[in-house]
Amino acid sequence: MAAIEKDFRRSVVYQIYVKSFCDSDGDGVGDLPGITGKLDYLARLGVDYLWLTPFYPSPQRDGGYDISDYRAVDPVYGTMDDFDELVAQAHKREIGIMLDMVLCHTSCDHEWFQRALAGDERYRAYYILRDGRGSSGPGDPGQPPTNWDCAFGGSAWKWEPRLGKWYLHLHDVSQPDLDWTNPEVREACADVVRFWKERGVDGFRFDVVNLISKPEVFEDDLSGQGRSLFADGPHVHEYLRELVARAGIDGMMTVGEMASTTLENCVRYTRPEDHELSMSFSFHHLKVDYAAGKKWELAEPDIGQLRSIFRTWQEGMQAGGGWNALFWDNHDQPRAVTRFGGRAGVGERGGSWERVGKMLAVCDFLMKGTPYVYQGDELGMVNPGYDSIEQFRDVESRNYYQIMLEMGKGPAEALHVVNERSRDNGRAPMQWSSAPAAGFTSGEPWIGIPASARLVNAEAEVGVEGSMFEFYRSLVKLRHASDVIATGEVRFLDAGEEAPKVIAYERTLGDERLVVACSFADAPCRLADLGVEKYEVVLGNYDDAPAPGALRPYEAVVWRS
Ligand code: GLC
């Protein structure tokens, strides 16, 4: 079956966290046949591409982002035949498949690292190995080469006696970073991409790909730059162009995950004339509730800051000819409905969680870029709210719980922070029905089922007028049908002093003008003149028409000239 090639400006991508989507064989873990069985559901939603998170063999220290074999399917997720069948069945429904390429690091169980440990010089050169500071000679570790922190807490360096060196791991200690200055590593990575392209996939998502080029000189981080010290490194654009050319994927649907990146770099990653990627994920808008920029310190979301970040990225990428991936949720983020909805709880149909979920969807879908729906967004899934640390599976959450205790927080407070910030918020099983285990598995789920599944689930929403699912479905249709949304200009609007928590923007193409206003406030507010008096309302998240010049709590309205 020929590859699916759709205009990415008109497309909608759906992200599947394979482990938590649908379990077909009762072992409590989602799998590839489980996804195949839900393709009709996804076709009904109308999405164009599925991005599958890693399903390759892995010791699962980092949810599968620690890969021990890039060219196989982990038996827990199925077989290569299951994979081929999924691709064929998706293609029959005109849905493309995008795979996750994790090429910044391997698992330490990967053959390359194992060979390095065994002393093979060729493979030692695949990794970033350094002597310790103050070491008196071979065998004496000394101190870590730099003071860099890894993403999940603690030093980014690990002393390995079998290597006689420290190795760099920007993520978990089981994820040694590959040395992209080594041309053989770059060719080996291109070969992995080629392998899957030849197997018939339609696109790729590149994991933390702006971290592949490390700084020329390894020095202590003295200015508190943290991750931005190794983001968008000196050769990153050159390496990406080379990867794309060698793997033969120029023009395919591609997206890069860019950690602590800049607008200037994202323009370069994504403008077509540079032949790097179709679009990029950036994360600045998801840090507006970090106190002093720190993920594990809570603050209320700063909507003024959110608006200014969106404005910078929307107008800036447009001016530079780049392209944004639009999203609120993924497998690394808490659920946006909880986060931006005043902790919107789930009480009843039509409750604030639904209102908030629809408002967020409007805000995202009508901006300039390609929207990504994360599994369960279309149902309005919220944070699970686990009641003990044992219920969490994620390495980062468990590490930081300990770090918070060591820093003097009490267990209840530390648990509260983990419940707000954990990546497991996005990794709880997909809620298919109100049956036990939410219809996700007939066995014991690998991670707990949220209590909200009783009300928030596909069975209760598919085909039900006014449900979140049907709302998303209409947004996908709108996205496909509307030129002004796909390709029009974007410009942010000032909603006025009395609307500090409103994000408003316009999209224009020729004579057509759409105006979008989304309130993140839990109280009504008055709007400045947005020039919409004579316009028709094309979309909203309340049953009745909006009042002129005002928005109700969490109201979203779209007007058309
Ligand atoms: C990306 C993934 C995340 C993973 C990390 C290391 O940020 O989305 O889940 O832990 O890369 O691979």
Coordinates of C-alpha atoms and ligand atoms in Angstrom, one line a residue:
M1 CA 0.0 0.0 0.0
A2 CA 1.4 3.4 -1.0
A3 CA 2.5 5.8 1.7
I4 CA 0.0 8.4 2.8
E5 CA 1.0 11.9 1.8
K6 CA -1.2 14.6 2.9
D7 CA -0.8 18.4 3.1
F8 CA 0.5 18.8 6.7
R9 CA -1.0 22.2 6.9
R10 CA -4.5 20.7 6.7
S11 CA -3.8 17.6 8.7
V12 CA -4.5 16.6 12.3
V13 CA -2.2 14.1 14.1
Y14 CA -3.3 11.8 16.8
Q15 CA -0.7 10.6 19.3
I16 CA -0.9 7.1 20.7
Y17 CA 1.0 6.1 23.9
V18 CA 1.0 2.5 22.9
K19 CA 1.4 1.1 26.4
S20 CA -1.8 2.8 27.5
F21 CA -4.1 2.8 24.4
C22 CA -5.7 -0.6 24.1
D23 CA -4.7 -4.1 25.3
S24 CA -5.8 -6.9 23.0
D25 CA -4.4 -9.9 24.9
G26 CA -5.2 -9.2 28.6
D27 CA -1.6 -8.7 29.9
G28 CA -2.5 -5.2 31.1
V29 CA -0.3 -3.5 28.6
G30 CA -1.6 -1.8 25.4
D31 CA -0.4 -3.3 22.1
L32 CA -0.3 -3.0 18.3
P33 CA -3.3 -5.3 17.6
G34 CA -5.2 -3.2 20.2
I35 CA -4.5 -0.1 18.0
T36 CA -5.6 -1.9 14.8
G37 CA -8.9 -2.8 16.6
K38 CA -9.5 0.9 17.3
L39 CA -8.8 2.3 13.8
D40 CA -12.5 2.7 13.0
Y41 CA -12.8 4.9 16.1
L42 CA -9.9 7.0 14.9
A43 CA -11.2 7.2 11.4
R44 CA -14.5 8.4 12.8
L45 CA -12.7 11.1 14.7
G46 CA -11.2 11.9 11.3
V47 CA -7.5 12.2 12.1
D48 CA -4.9 12.0 9.3
Y49 CA -1.8 10.6 11.0
L50 CA -1.1 8.5 14.1
W51 CA 2.2 9.1 15.9
L52 CA 3.0 5.9 17.8
T53 CA 5.3 6.3 20.8
P54 CA 8.2 3.7 20.9
F55 CA 7.1 0.0 20.8
Y56 CA 10.7 -1.3 20.2
P57 CA 12.4 -3.7 22.6
S58 CA 13.3 -1.9 25.7
P59 CA 13.9 -2.5 29.4
Q60 CA 11.3 0.2 30.0
R61 CA 13.3 2.3 32.5
D62 CA 11.9 5.3 30.7
G63 CA 8.6 4.2 29.3
G64 CA 10.2 2.7 26.1
Y65 CA 12.3 5.8 25.3
D66 CA 15.2 3.6 26.3
I67 CA 15.6 1.4 23.2
S68 CA 17.6 -1.7 23.1
D69 CA 16.9 -2.6 19.4
Y70 CA 15.7 0.0 16.9
R71 CA 14.5 -2.5 14.3
A72 CA 12.1 -4.8 16.1
V73 CA 8.8 -4.9 18.0
D74 CA 8.9 -5.6 21.7
P75 CA 7.0 -8.9 22.2
V76 CA 4.8 -7.2 24.8
Y77 CA 3.4 -5.0 22.0
G78 CA 3.1 -7.7 19.4
T79 CA 5.1 -8.8 16.4
M80 CA 6.4 -7.4 13.1
D81 CA 3.4 -8.9 11.4
D82 CA 1.1 -7.1 13.7
F83 CA 3.0 -3.9 12.8
D84 CA 2.6 -4.5 9.1
E85 CA -1.1 -5.3 9.6
L86 CA -1.6 -2.0 11.5
V87 CA 0.1 0.0 8.7
A88 CA -2.0 -1.8 6.0
Q89 CA -5.3 -1.3 7.9
A90 CA -4.5 2.4 8.7
H91 CA -3.6 3.0 5.0
K92 CA -7.0 1.5 4.0
R93 CA -8.6 4.2 6.0
E94 CA -6.3 6.9 4.6
I95 CA -4.5 7.3 7.9
G96 CA -0.7 7.6 7.9
I97 CA 1.6 6.2 10.5
M98 CA 4.4 8.2 12.1
L99 CA 7.1 6.5 14.2
D100 CA 9.1 7.8 17.1
M101 CA 12.8 8.0 16.4
V102 CA 14.9 8.2 19.6
L103 CA 18.3 8.8 18.2
C104 CA 19.9 11.1 20.9
H105 CA 20.6 8.1 23.1
T106 CA 20.2 4.3 23.3
S107 CA 19.4 2.1 26.2
C108 CA 22.4 0.6 28.0
D109 CA 21.0 -2.7 26.9
H110 CA 21.5 -1.8 23.3
E111 CA 24.1 -3.9 21.5
W112 CA 26.2 -0.9 20.8
F113 CA 26.6 0.0 24.4
Q114 CA 27.1 -3.6 25.4
R115 CA 30.0 -3.9 22.8
A116 CA 31.4 -0.7 24.2
L117 CA 31.3 -2.2 27.7
A118 CA 33.1 -5.2 26.3
G119 CA 36.0 -3.0 25.2
D120 CA 35.3 -2.7 21.5
E121 CA 36.9 0.5 20.4
R122 CA 34.6 1.0 17.5
Y123 CA 31.5 1.1 19.8
R124 CA 33.2 3.0 22.6
A125 CA 33.4 5.8 20.0
Y126 CA 29.6 5.7 19.7
Y127 CA 29.2 7.2 23.1
I128 CA 30.3 10.3 25.0
L129 CA 33.0 9.1 27.4
R130 CA 35.2 11.4 29.5
D131 CA 37.8 11.2 32.3
G132 CA 36.8 12.5 35.7
R133 CA 37.9 15.7 37.2
G134 CA 40.8 15.4 39.6
S135 CA 41.4 11.7 38.7
S136 CA 44.8 10.5 39.6
G137 CA 44.9 8.1 36.6
P138 CA 43.2 5.0 35.1
G139 CA 40.8 3.4 37.6
D140 CA 40.3 6.5 39.7
P141 CA 36.9 8.0 38.8
G142 CA 37.6 11.4 40.4
Q143 CA 34.6 13.8 40.1
P144 CA 32.0 14.0 37.2
P145 CA 33.5 15.9 34.2
T146 CA 31.0 18.7 34.5
N147 CA 28.2 19.8 36.9
W148 CA 25.5 19.1 34.3
D149 CA 22.2 17.7 35.6
C150 CA 20.2 15.0 33.8
A151 CA 16.5 15.7 33.0
F152 CA 15.2 13.3 35.7
G153 CA 17.3 14.5 38.7
G154 CA 20.9 14.0 39.6
S155 CA 24.2 14.2 37.6
A156 CA 24.2 13.7 33.9
W157 CA 27.4 11.6 34.2
K158 CA 27.8 8.1 35.4
W159 CA 31.2 6.4 36.2
E160 CA 31.4 3.0 34.5
P161 CA 34.4 0.9 35.6
R162 CA 34.1 -1.3 32.6
L163 CA 34.6 1.7 30.4
G164 CA 37.1 3.3 32.7
K165 CA 35.3 6.5 31.9
W166 CA 32.3 8.6 32.8
Y167 CA 29.5 8.4 30.2
L168 CA 27.1 11.2 29.5
H169 CA 23.3 10.6 29.9
L170 CA 21.1 13.7 29.6
H171 CA 18.1 11.5 30.6
D172 CA 18.0 8.4 32.7
V173 CA 21.2 6.8 33.8
S174 CA 20.2 3.8 31.5
Q175 CA 20.1 6.2 28.5
P176 CA 23.7 6.9 27.4
D177 CA 23.9 9.7 24.8
L178 CA 25.2 8.9 21.3
D179 CA 28.2 10.8 20.0
W180 CA 26.9 12.5 16.9
T181 CA 30.3 13.9 16.0
N182 CA 31.1 10.3 15.0
P183 CA 30.1 10.0 11.3
E184 CA 29.5 6.3 11.8
V185 CA 26.8 7.1 14.5
R186 CA 25.1 9.5 12.1
E187 CA 25.0 6.9 9.3
A188 CA 23.8 4.2 11.7
C189 CA 20.9 6.5 12.8
A190 CA 20.0 7.4 9.2
D191 CA 19.9 3.6 8.6
V192 CA 17.3 3.1 11.3
V193 CA 15.1 5.8 9.7
R194 CA 15.5 4.2 6.3
F195 CA 14.6 0.8 7.7
W196 CA 11.2 2.0 8.9
K197 CA 10.6 4.1 5.8
E198 CA 11.1 1.1 3.7
R199 CA 8.7 -0.8 5.9
G200 CA 6.0 1.6 4.7
V201 CA 5.6 4.3 7.4
D202 CA 4.5 7.7 6.4
G203 CA 6.3 10.0 8.8
F204 CA 8.5 10.4 11.9
R205 CA 8.7 12.2 15.2
F206 CA 12.3 12.8 16.4
D207 CA 12.7 12.6 20.1
V208 CA 14.7 15.5 21.8
V209 CA 16.5 15.9 18.5
N210 CA 17.8 19.4 19.3
L211 CA 20.0 17.8 21.9
I212 CA 22.1 15.7 19.4
S213 CA 24.9 18.2 19.0
K214 CA 26.7 18.8 22.2
P215 CA 28.7 22.0 23.0
E216 CA 32.2 22.0 21.6
V217 CA 33.8 22.4 25.0
F218 CA 32.4 20.6 28.1
E219 CA 32.3 23.2 30.8
D220 CA 30.4 23.7 34.1
D221 CA 27.1 25.4 33.8
L222 CA 27.8 28.4 35.9
S223 CA 25.1 30.7 34.6
G224 CA 22.2 28.4 35.5
Q225 CA 21.4 27.7 31.8
G226 CA 20.4 24.1 32.5
R227 CA 19.1 22.3 29.5
S228 CA 19.6 25.3 27.2
L229 CA 23.3 24.8 27.6
F230 CA 23.1 21.7 25.4
A231 CA 20.1 22.6 23.3
D232 CA 20.3 23.6 19.6
G233 CA 24.0 22.8 19.6
P234 CA 26.7 24.0 17.1
H235 CA 26.1 21.3 14.4
V236 CA 22.4 20.5 15.0
H237 CA 21.1 21.9 11.7
E238 CA 23.9 20.3 9.7
Y239 CA 23.3 16.9 11.3
L240 CA 19.5 17.1 10.7
R241 CA 19.9 18.1 7.1
E242 CA 22.3 15.2 6.6
L243 CA 20.0 12.7 8.4
V244 CA 17.0 13.8 6.3
A245 CA 19.0 13.6 3.0
R246 CA 20.6 10.2 3.9
A247 CA 17.4 8.6 5.0
G248 CA 15.5 10.0 2.0
I249 CA 12.7 11.6 4.0
D250 CA 12.7 15.2 2.8
G251 CA 9.1 16.2 2.2
M252 CA 7.7 13.4 4.4
M253 CA 5.6 14.3 7.4
T254 CA 8.2 15.0 10.2
V255 CA 8.2 16.7 13.5
G256 CA 11.0 17.3 16.0
E257 CA 10.7 17.5 19.7
M258 CA 12.8 20.6 20.7
A259 CA 13.8 20.9 24.3
S260 CA 14.5 24.4 25.7
T261 CA 14.7 25.7 22.1
T262 CA 14.5 29.2 20.6
L263 CA 12.2 30.6 17.9
E264 CA 15.2 31.4 15.6
N265 CA 16.2 27.7 15.7
C266 CA 12.7 26.4 15.2
V267 CA 12.3 28.6 12.1
R268 CA 15.5 27.0 10.7
Y269 CA 14.4 23.5 11.7
T270 CA 11.1 23.9 9.8
R271 CA 11.3 26.3 6.9
P272 CA 11.1 24.2 3.7
E273 CA 14.1 25.7 2.1
D274 CA 16.4 24.3 4.8
H275 CA 15.3 20.7 4.2
E276 CA 15.2 19.7 7.8
L277 CA 11.7 19.0 9.3
S278 CA 8.0 19.8 8.5
M279 CA 7.4 21.2 12.0
S280 CA 8.6 21.4 15.6
F281 CA 7.3 21.0 19.1
S282 CA 8.3 23.7 21.6
F283 CA 7.4 23.7 25.2
H284 CA 7.5 27.3 26.5
H285 CA 3.7 27.5 26.7
L286 CA 3.6 24.5 29.1
K287 CA 5.9 26.1 31.7
V288 CA 3.6 29.0 32.6
D289 CA 2.6 27.2 35.8
Y290 CA 6.2 26.5 36.9
A291 CA 7.2 28.7 39.8
A292 CA 10.5 30.5 38.8
G293 CA 10.8 28.1 35.9
K294 CA 11.0 25.0 38.1
K295 CA 8.8 22.1 37.1
W296 CA 8.5 20.7 40.6
E297 CA 7.4 24.0 42.2
L298 CA 3.8 24.8 41.7
A299 CA 2.2 28.1 40.6
E300 CA -1.1 29.1 39.1
P301 CA -0.9 29.3 35.3
D302 CA 0.0 32.8 34.2
I303 CA -2.4 33.4 31.3
G304 CA -0.7 36.8 30.4
Q305 CA 2.5 34.9 29.9
L306 CA 0.8 32.1 28.0
R307 CA -0.7 34.7 25.6
S308 CA 2.6 36.4 25.0
I309 CA 4.4 33.1 24.3
F310 CA 1.7 32.0 21.8
R311 CA 1.9 35.4 20.2
T312 CA 5.7 35.3 19.9
W313 CA 5.7 31.7 18.4
Q314 CA 2.6 32.2 16.2
E315 CA 3.6 35.5 14.6
G316 CA 7.4 34.7 14.8
M317 CA 7.2 31.3 13.0
Q318 CA 4.9 32.9 10.4
A319 CA 7.3 35.7 9.8
G320 CA 10.2 33.3 9.4
G321 CA 8.4 30.8 7.3
G322 CA 8.5 28.0 9.9
W323 CA 5.7 25.8 11.0
N324 CA 4.4 25.0 14.6
A325 CA 3.1 21.7 15.9
L326 CA 0.1 22.7 18.1
F327 CA -0.6 20.8 21.3
W328 CA -1.5 20.9 25.0
D329 CA -1.0 17.3 26.0
N330 CA 1.4 14.4 25.4
H331 CA 2.8 11.5 27.3
D332 CA 5.1 13.8 29.2
Q333 CA 2.5 16.3 30.3
P334 CA -0.3 16.5 32.9
R335 CA -3.7 16.9 31.4
A336 CA -4.4 20.4 30.3
V337 CA -8.1 20.3 31.4
T338 CA -6.9 19.9 35.0
R339 CA -4.0 22.3 34.6
F340 CA -5.8 25.2 33.0
G341 CA -9.3 24.6 34.2
G342 CA -9.0 25.6 37.9
R343 CA -8.4 21.9 38.6
A344 CA -11.6 21.2 36.8
G345 CA -13.1 18.1 38.4
V346 CA -15.4 15.7 36.8
G347 CA -18.9 15.8 38.3
E348 CA -21.5 15.7 35.6
R349 CA -22.1 15.9 31.9
G350 CA -21.8 19.5 30.8
G351 CA -19.6 20.2 33.9
S352 CA -16.7 22.6 33.8
W353 CA -14.2 19.9 32.6
E354 CA -16.2 19.7 29.3
R355 CA -16.4 23.4 29.0
V356 CA -12.6 23.8 29.6
G357 CA -11.7 20.9 27.3
K358 CA -13.7 22.4 24.4
M359 CA -12.2 25.9 25.0
L360 CA -8.7 24.5 25.0
A361 CA -9.4 22.6 21.8
V362 CA -10.7 25.7 20.0
C363 CA -7.7 27.8 21.2
D364 CA -5.3 25.2 19.8
F365 CA -7.0 24.0 16.6
L366 CA -7.5 27.4 15.1
M367 CA -4.0 28.7 15.5
K368 CA -1.5 28.5 12.6
G369 CA 0.2 25.1 12.6
T370 CA -0.7 21.4 12.8
P371 CA -2.8 20.2 15.7
Y372 CA -1.9 17.1 17.7
V373 CA -4.6 15.4 19.6
Y374 CA -3.2 13.2 22.4
Q375 CA -5.2 10.1 23.2
G376 CA -8.0 11.0 25.5
D377 CA -8.0 14.7 24.8
E378 CA -11.0 14.1 22.5
L379 CA -12.8 12.6 25.5
G380 CA -11.8 15.3 28.0
M381 CA -9.6 13.1 30.1
V382 CA -8.3 14.7 33.4
N383 CA -5.4 13.9 35.7
P384 CA -6.0 10.6 37.6
G385 CA -5.2 11.9 41.1
Y386 CA -3.4 8.9 42.5
D387 CA -3.4 8.5 46.3
S388 CA 0.0 7.0 46.9
I389 CA 3.5 7.3 45.4
E390 CA 3.4 3.5 44.8
Q391 CA 0.8 4.1 42.1
F392 CA 3.3 6.1 40.0
R393 CA 5.4 4.2 37.5
D394 CA 7.4 7.0 35.9
V395 CA 11.1 7.2 36.7
E396 CA 11.1 11.1 36.8
S397 CA 8.1 11.2 39.2
R398 CA 9.6 8.7 41.5
N399 CA 13.0 10.4 41.5
Y400 CA 11.6 13.8 42.2
Y401 CA 9.3 12.5 45.0
Q402 CA 12.5 11.4 46.7
I403 CA 14.3 14.6 45.9
M404 CA 11.4 16.6 47.4
L405 CA 11.5 14.5 50.6
E406 CA 15.2 15.0 50.9
M407 CA 14.7 18.8 50.5
G408 CA 12.3 18.8 53.4
K409 CA 8.8 18.5 52.0
G410 CA 6.4 16.3 53.8
P411 CA 5.1 13.1 52.1
A412 CA 1.6 14.6 51.6
E413 CA 3.0 17.8 50.0
A414 CA 5.4 15.8 47.8
L415 CA 2.6 13.6 46.6
H416 CA 0.4 16.6 45.8
V417 CA 3.2 18.1 43.6
V418 CA 3.7 14.7 41.9
N419 CA 0.0 14.5 41.2
E420 CA 0.1 17.9 39.6
R421 CA 3.3 17.4 37.6
S422 CA 3.8 13.7 36.9
R423 CA 4.2 12.4 33.4
D424 CA 1.9 9.5 34.5
N425 CA -1.0 12.0 34.4
G426 CA -0.8 11.6 30.6
R427 CA 0.0 7.9 30.7
A428 CA -3.1 6.5 32.6
P429 CA -5.0 4.1 30.3
M430 CA -7.3 5.3 27.6
Q431 CA -10.9 5.4 28.9
W432 CA -13.0 3.4 26.5
S433 CA -16.0 2.6 28.7
S434 CA -17.3 2.6 32.2
A435 CA -16.5 -1.1 32.5
P436 CA -13.9 -2.3 35.0
A437 CA -10.4 -1.2 33.8
A438 CA -12.2 1.3 31.6
G439 CA -12.4 -1.2 28.8
F440 CA -8.7 -0.8 28.3
T441 CA -7.8 -4.4 29.3
S442 CA -9.4 -7.6 30.5
G443 CA -6.4 -8.1 32.8
E444 CA -4.7 -6.0 35.5
P445 CA -3.7 -2.7 34.0
W446 CA 0.0 -1.8 34.3
I447 CA -1.0 1.5 35.9
G448 CA -4.2 2.5 37.7
I449 CA -7.4 3.5 36.0
P450 CA -8.6 7.0 36.9
A451 CA -11.9 7.2 38.8
S452 CA -13.2 9.7 36.2
A453 CA -13.5 6.8 33.7
R454 CA -17.0 6.2 35.0
L455 CA -18.2 9.4 33.3
V456 CA -15.4 10.4 30.8
N457 CA -15.2 7.6 28.3
A458 CA -15.6 6.8 24.6
E459 CA -18.8 4.8 25.0
A460 CA -20.5 7.7 26.7
E461 CA -19.4 10.2 24.1
V462 CA -19.2 8.8 20.6
G463 CA -22.3 9.7 18.6
V464 CA -23.7 11.7 21.5
E465 CA -24.6 15.3 20.5
G466 CA -22.7 18.0 22.3
S467 CA -20.1 15.5 23.7
M468 CA -16.4 16.4 23.8
F469 CA -15.7 13.6 21.2
E470 CA -18.3 15.1 18.7
F471 CA -16.9 18.6 19.4
Y472 CA -13.4 17.4 18.4
R473 CA -14.8 15.6 15.4
S474 CA -16.3 18.8 14.2
L475 CA -13.1 20.7 14.8
V476 CA -11.2 18.1 12.7
K477 CA -13.7 18.6 9.9
L478 CA -13.4 22.4 10.1
R479 CA -9.7 22.1 9.9
H480 CA -9.9 20.0 6.7
A481 CA -12.5 22.2 5.1
S482 CA -11.1 25.7 5.9
D483 CA -8.4 27.4 3.9
V484 CA -8.3 30.3 6.3
I485 CA -7.4 28.0 9.2
A486 CA -4.9 25.9 7.3
T487 CA -3.1 28.7 5.5
G488 CA -4.4 32.1 6.6
E489 CA -2.3 34.8 8.3
V490 CA -2.5 34.8 12.1
R491 CA -2.4 38.0 14.3
F492 CA -3.0 38.3 18.0
L493 CA -5.6 40.7 19.3
D494 CA -5.8 42.8 22.4
A495 CA -9.0 41.7 24.3
G496 CA -8.7 44.7 26.7
E497 CA -7.9 45.4 30.3
E498 CA -11.1 43.8 31.6
A499 CA -10.1 40.5 29.9
P500 CA -6.7 39.7 31.3
K501 CA -7.3 35.9 31.0
V502 CA -8.6 36.0 27.4
I503 CA -6.5 34.8 24.4
A504 CA -7.8 36.3 21.2
Y505 CA -6.4 36.2 17.7
E506 CA -7.6 36.5 14.1
R507 CA -7.0 34.4 11.0
T508 CA -7.3 36.1 7.6
L509 CA -7.2 35.0 4.0
G510 CA -8.3 37.4 1.2
D511 CA -11.5 39.0 2.4
E512 CA -12.2 36.3 5.0
R513 CA -11.6 37.0 8.6
L514 CA -12.1 34.6 11.6
V515 CA -11.8 35.9 15.1
V516 CA -11.2 33.5 18.0
A517 CA -11.6 34.5 21.7
C518 CA -10.9 32.0 24.5
S519 CA -11.4 32.8 28.2
F520 CA -9.2 31.0 30.8
A521 CA -11.1 32.8 33.6
D522 CA -13.6 31.2 35.9
A523 CA -15.7 34.4 36.0
P524 CA -17.4 36.4 33.3
C525 CA -15.4 39.3 31.7
R526 CA -16.0 42.2 29.3
L527 CA -14.2 42.2 25.9
A528 CA -12.6 45.1 24.1
D529 CA -14.0 45.8 20.6
L530 CA -12.7 42.9 18.4
G531 CA -14.5 44.2 15.3
V532 CA -17.0 41.3 15.2
E533 CA -20.4 43.1 15.6
K534 CA -21.6 42.2 12.2
Y535 CA -20.1 38.7 12.2
E536 CA -21.8 35.4 12.5
V537 CA -20.8 33.0 15.3
V538 CA -19.5 29.8 13.8
L539 CA -18.5 27.9 16.9
G540 CA -18.8 28.1 20.6
N541 CA -18.7 25.9 23.7
Y542 CA -22.0 27.1 25.3
D543 CA -25.4 25.9 24.0
D544 CA -26.7 29.4 23.6
A545 CA -25.3 32.4 21.7
P546 CA -22.6 34.5 23.4
A547 CA -23.5 37.9 24.8
P548 CA -22.1 40.8 22.7
G549 CA -18.8 42.1 24.1
A550 CA -18.5 39.6 26.9
L551 CA -17.3 36.0 27.6
R552 CA -18.7 33.7 30.2
P553 CA -16.4 31.4 32.3
Y554 CA -14.1 29.4 30.1
E555 CA -16.1 30.4 27.0
A556 CA -14.6 30.1 23.5
V557 CA -16.2 31.8 20.6
V558 CA -15.3 31.9 16.9
W559 CA -16.8 34.6 14.7
R560 CA -16.6 34.8 10.9
S561 CA -16.8 37.9 8.7
Ligands
GLC1 C1 11.4 12.9 25.2 C2 10.2 11.9 25.4 C3 10.3 11.5 26.9 C4 11.6 10.8 27.1 C5 12.7 11.7 26.7 C6 14.0 10.9 26.7 O1 11.2 14.1 25.9 O2 9.0 12.5 25.0 O3 9.2 10.7 27.2 O4 11.7 10.5 28.5 O5 12.6 12.3 25.5 O6 14.0 10.0 25.6

